[in-house]
């Protein structure tokens, strides 16, 4: 009798251990599968990105969180997290259009994420004269609109000139000139965009380190493009924090949620 009870107890304990081990292994498999799916989605489809600076004001604001489509321009080694040197160039490559807002790896170090607007395509001649953008020797159409409220170097709220800029292809966007048309980069040399490179600029023309600055950014190789900015999925005031959710109701920019990026 005692031996029978002992054997049954051992069998029960053994079955429980096997069930626990099986349940643990199933949990581990689910976690691994979820991680693989997340890596696949981030590599092939979309990557989240947040705006850390004001270089694209008024189009994108500090505190905007957006999705970048990885498939828009094909794939390079920079499409893969950490940029392993698996191959050179791009596969399934598709050239960006003028006016696209693009996330790319900074050519200076090939690791820092930057986001700017495509201004010049391979072979284009780009120049800024008196604050007015010129493409291939012709001034880009620029229409003055209402002033835009932003902050100056001292954090004070100021009204600055805003313009509607229209590219030769017909696409439009807004730019601001914080320092008027007398900023540091409002008069430049002529830049001739190299083959397989792109000329990038921010919409906040007097507060953007971009392709006008050869020493720090310069022209961007096609290989360095990560993807095209598509949609804002979350936006919160720059003085708030994701880690203080009790502030969200008053600091979230509800009107920017799920806004398409142009």
Coordinates of C-alpha atoms in Angstrom, one line a residue:
X1 CA 0.0 0.0 0.0
X2 CA 2.7 2.5 1.1
X3 CA 4.8 1.5 -1.9
X4 CA 1.9 2.2 -4.3
X5 CA 1.3 5.6 -2.8
X6 CA 5.0 6.4 -3.0
X7 CA 5.1 5.4 -6.7
X8 CA 1.9 7.5 -7.5
X9 CA 3.4 10.5 -5.7
X10 CA 6.6 10.2 -7.7
X11 CA 4.7 9.9 -10.9
X12 CA 2.6 13.0 -10.0
X13 CA 5.7 15.0 -9.2
X14 CA 7.4 13.9 -12.4
X15 CA 4.4 14.8 -14.5
X16 CA 4.2 18.2 -12.8
X17 CA 7.9 18.9 -13.4
X18 CA 7.4 18.0 -17.1
X19 CA 4.4 20.2 -17.4
X20 CA 6.3 23.1 -15.8
X21 CA 9.2 22.5 -18.1
X22 CA 6.9 22.3 -21.1
X23 CA 5.1 25.5 -20.1
X24 CA 8.4 27.3 -19.6
X25 CA 9.7 26.2 -23.0
X26 CA 6.4 27.3 -24.7
X27 CA 6.8 30.7 -23.1
X28 CA 10.4 31.0 -24.2
X29 CA 9.4 30.0 -27.8
X30 CA 6.6 32.7 -27.8
X31 CA 9.1 35.3 -26.6
X32 CA 11.7 34.3 -29.3
X33 CA 9.0 34.3 -32.0
X34 CA 7.8 37.7 -30.9
X35 CA 11.4 39.1 -31.0
X36 CA 12.0 37.6 -34.4
X37 CA 8.8 39.2 -35.8
X38 CA 9.7 42.5 -34.2
X39 CA 13.2 42.4 -35.8
X40 CA 11.7 41.4 -39.2
X41 CA 9.1 44.2 -39.1
X42 CA 11.8 46.8 -38.1
X43 CA 14.1 45.6 -40.8
X44 CA 11.7 45.0 -43.7
X45 CA 8.7 47.3 -43.0
X46 CA 8.7 50.1 -40.5
X47 CA 11.0 51.6 -37.9
X48 CA 9.9 54.0 -35.2
X49 CA 11.8 57.3 -34.9
X50 CA 11.5 60.3 -32.7
X51 CA 12.3 64.0 -33.5
X52 CA 15.1 65.2 -31.1
X53 CA 15.7 68.7 -32.7
X54 CA 13.8 71.5 -34.3
X55 CA 15.6 71.4 -37.7
X56 CA 12.3 70.4 -39.5
X57 CA 10.0 72.9 -37.8
X58 CA 7.2 73.6 -38.9
X59 CA 6.7 70.2 -40.5
X60 CA 8.0 68.1 -37.6
X61 CA 8.3 69.2 -34.0
X62 CA 10.5 68.1 -31.1
X63 CA 8.5 65.3 -29.4
X64 CA 6.9 63.9 -32.6
X65 CA 7.1 60.1 -32.9
X66 CA 6.8 58.7 -36.4
X67 CA 7.1 55.6 -38.5
X68 CA 9.7 55.4 -41.2
X69 CA 9.0 53.0 -44.1
X70 CA 12.1 50.8 -44.7
X71 CA 10.9 49.4 -48.1
X72 CA 10.4 52.8 -49.8
X73 CA 14.0 53.0 -51.2
X74 CA 15.0 49.4 -51.0
X75 CA 17.5 48.0 -48.5
X76 CA 21.1 48.5 -47.6
X77 CA 23.2 47.3 -44.7
X78 CA 21.8 50.3 -42.7
X79 CA 18.3 48.8 -43.0
X80 CA 19.4 46.2 -40.5
X81 CA 19.8 47.1 -36.8
X82 CA 23.4 48.0 -36.0
X83 CA 24.3 48.1 -39.7
X84 CA 26.3 44.9 -40.1
X85 CA 28.5 44.8 -43.2
X86 CA 26.6 42.0 -44.9
X87 CA 26.6 43.7 -48.3
X88 CA 27.3 47.0 -50.1
X89 CA 24.9 49.2 -52.0
X90 CA 21.1 48.7 -52.1
X91 CA 18.9 45.9 -53.2
X92 CA 15.4 46.6 -54.6
X93 CA 16.6 50.2 -54.7
X94 CA 14.2 53.0 -55.6
X95 CA 15.4 56.6 -55.7
X96 CA 13.7 59.1 -53.3
X97 CA 11.7 62.0 -54.8
X98 CA 12.5 65.6 -54.2
X99 CA 10.6 66.7 -51.2
X100 CA 10.6 63.4 -49.4
X101 CA 11.5 63.6 -45.7
X102 CA 14.2 60.9 -45.1
X103 CA 15.9 59.3 -42.2
X104 CA 19.6 58.5 -43.1
X105 CA 22.8 57.6 -41.4
X106 CA 25.1 60.6 -41.1
X107 CA 27.9 60.1 -43.7
X108 CA 30.5 61.4 -41.2
X109 CA 30.2 58.4 -38.9
X110 CA 27.6 56.1 -40.7
X111 CA 25.9 55.5 -37.4
X112 CA 24.1 58.6 -36.2
X113 CA 20.4 58.9 -37.4
X114 CA 19.5 62.2 -39.1
X115 CA 16.3 63.3 -40.7
X116 CA 16.0 66.0 -43.4
X117 CA 14.1 66.8 -46.6
X118 CA 15.5 65.8 -50.0
X119 CA 16.3 69.0 -51.9
X120 CA 18.8 67.9 -54.6
X121 CA 18.9 64.8 -56.7
X122 CA 22.0 63.4 -58.4
X123 CA 23.4 65.9 -60.9
X124 CA 21.4 68.8 -59.6
X125 CA 23.0 72.2 -58.9
X126 CA 21.8 73.6 -55.5
X127 CA 22.4 77.1 -54.2
X128 CA 20.9 79.5 -51.7
X129 CA 21.0 83.2 -52.5
X130 CA 19.6 85.7 -50.1
X131 CA 17.6 83.0 -48.3
X132 CA 16.0 81.8 -51.6
X133 CA 16.6 78.3 -52.7
X134 CA 17.8 77.8 -56.3
X135 CA 17.7 74.5 -58.1
X136 CA 19.6 74.2 -61.4
X137 CA 20.0 77.9 -61.6
X138 CA 16.3 78.7 -61.1
X139 CA 14.8 80.2 -58.0
X140 CA 12.2 77.9 -56.2
X141 CA 8.8 79.5 -55.9
X142 CA 8.4 80.9 -52.4
X143 CA 5.2 82.5 -51.0
X144 CA 5.1 84.4 -47.8
X145 CA 2.4 83.2 -45.4
X146 CA 1.5 84.0 -41.8
X147 CA 4.4 84.2 -39.2
X148 CA 5.2 81.1 -37.2
X149 CA 5.7 81.2 -33.4
X150 CA 8.9 79.4 -32.3
X151 CA 11.7 79.9 -29.7
X152 CA 14.9 81.8 -30.2
X153 CA 18.4 80.9 -28.9
X154 CA 17.4 82.1 -25.4
X155 CA 14.2 80.1 -25.3
X156 CA 11.9 83.1 -25.8
X157 CA 8.8 82.8 -27.9
X158 CA 9.2 84.8 -31.1
X159 CA 7.3 85.2 -34.4
X160 CA 9.4 84.4 -37.5
X161 CA 8.8 84.6 -41.3
X162 CA 7.2 81.4 -42.8
X163 CA 7.0 80.6 -46.5
X164 CA 5.2 78.1 -48.7
X165 CA 7.9 76.6 -50.9
X166 CA 7.0 74.8 -54.1
X167 CA 9.4 72.6 -56.0
X168 CA 9.5 72.4 -59.8
X169 CA 7.7 69.1 -59.6
X170 CA 4.7 70.9 -57.9
X171 CA 5.0 69.6 -54.4
X172 CA 4.8 72.2 -51.6
X173 CA 5.8 72.4 -47.9
X174 CA 6.4 75.2 -45.4
X175 CA 9.8 76.6 -44.2
X176 CA 10.7 79.2 -41.7
X177 CA 13.5 81.7 -41.6
X178 CA 14.3 82.4 -37.9
X179 CA 17.0 84.9 -38.8
X180 CA 15.2 86.3 -41.9
X181 CA 17.2 86.0 -45.1
X182 CA 20.5 86.9 -43.5
X183 CA 21.3 83.7 -41.7
X184 CA 24.7 82.0 -41.9
X185 CA 23.5 79.5 -44.6
X186 CA 21.3 82.0 -46.5
X187 CA 24.1 82.6 -49.1
X188 CA 26.0 79.6 -50.3
X189 CA 28.2 78.4 -53.1
X190 CA 26.8 76.2 -55.9
X191 CA 26.7 72.5 -54.8
X192 CA 26.7 70.0 -57.7
X193 CA 25.2 66.8 -56.3
X194 CA 27.4 63.7 -57.0
X195 CA 26.0 60.5 -58.6
X196 CA 24.2 58.3 -56.2
X197 CA 24.1 61.1 -53.6
X198 CA 21.3 63.4 -52.3
X199 CA 21.3 67.0 -51.0
X200 CA 19.3 67.4 -47.8
X201 CA 18.1 70.4 -45.9
X202 CA 15.8 71.2 -42.9
X203 CA 12.7 73.2 -43.2
X204 CA 13.9 75.4 -40.3
X205 CA 16.5 76.9 -42.6
X206 CA 18.4 79.0 -40.1
X207 CA 18.5 76.2 -37.5
X208 CA 19.5 73.1 -39.5
X209 CA 22.9 71.4 -39.8
X210 CA 22.4 69.8 -43.3
X211 CA 24.1 69.2 -46.7
X212 CA 25.0 72.9 -46.9
X213 CA 27.6 72.1 -44.2
X214 CA 30.2 69.9 -45.9
X215 CA 32.2 69.5 -42.8
X216 CA 29.5 68.0 -40.7
X217 CA 26.9 66.5 -43.1
X218 CA 27.5 67.1 -46.8
X219 CA 25.8 65.1 -49.5
X220 CA 24.3 61.8 -48.5
X221 CA 25.1 58.5 -50.3
X222 CA 22.1 56.5 -51.5
X223 CA 23.4 53.6 -49.4
X224 CA 23.0 55.7 -46.2
X225 CA 19.2 56.1 -46.6
X226 CA 17.2 54.3 -44.0
X227 CA 13.7 55.1 -45.0
X228 CA 10.9 57.6 -45.7
X229 CA 9.0 59.4 -42.9
X230 CA 5.4 58.4 -43.3
X231 CA 3.1 59.2 -40.4
X232 CA 3.2 60.7 -36.9
X233 CA 1.8 58.1 -34.5
X234 CA 2.4 60.1 -31.2
X235 CA 3.3 63.6 -30.3
X236 CA 4.0 65.2 -27.0
X237 CA 5.3 68.6 -25.9
X238 CA 9.0 68.8 -25.8
X239 CA 9.1 69.9 -22.2
X240 CA 7.1 66.8 -21.2
X241 CA 8.3 63.2 -20.9
X242 CA 7.1 59.7 -21.9
X243 CA 8.1 58.6 -18.4
X244 CA 5.6 60.9 -16.7
X245 CA 2.3 59.6 -18.1
X246 CA 0.3 61.7 -15.6
X247 CA 1.2 64.7 -17.7
X248 CA 0.0 63.3 -21.0
X249 CA -3.6 64.5 -21.0
X250 CA -2.4 68.1 -21.1
X251 CA 0.9 67.7 -23.0
X252 CA -0.1 65.4 -25.8
X253 CA -0.5 67.2 -29.1
X254 CA -3.8 65.4 -30.1
X255 CA -4.1 67.3 -33.4
X256 CA -0.9 65.8 -34.7
X257 CA -1.8 62.1 -34.0
X258 CA -1.8 60.0 -37.1
X259 CA -0.9 62.9 -39.3
X260 CA 0.6 62.1 -42.7
X261 CA 4.1 63.6 -43.3
X262 CA 4.6 65.7 -46.4

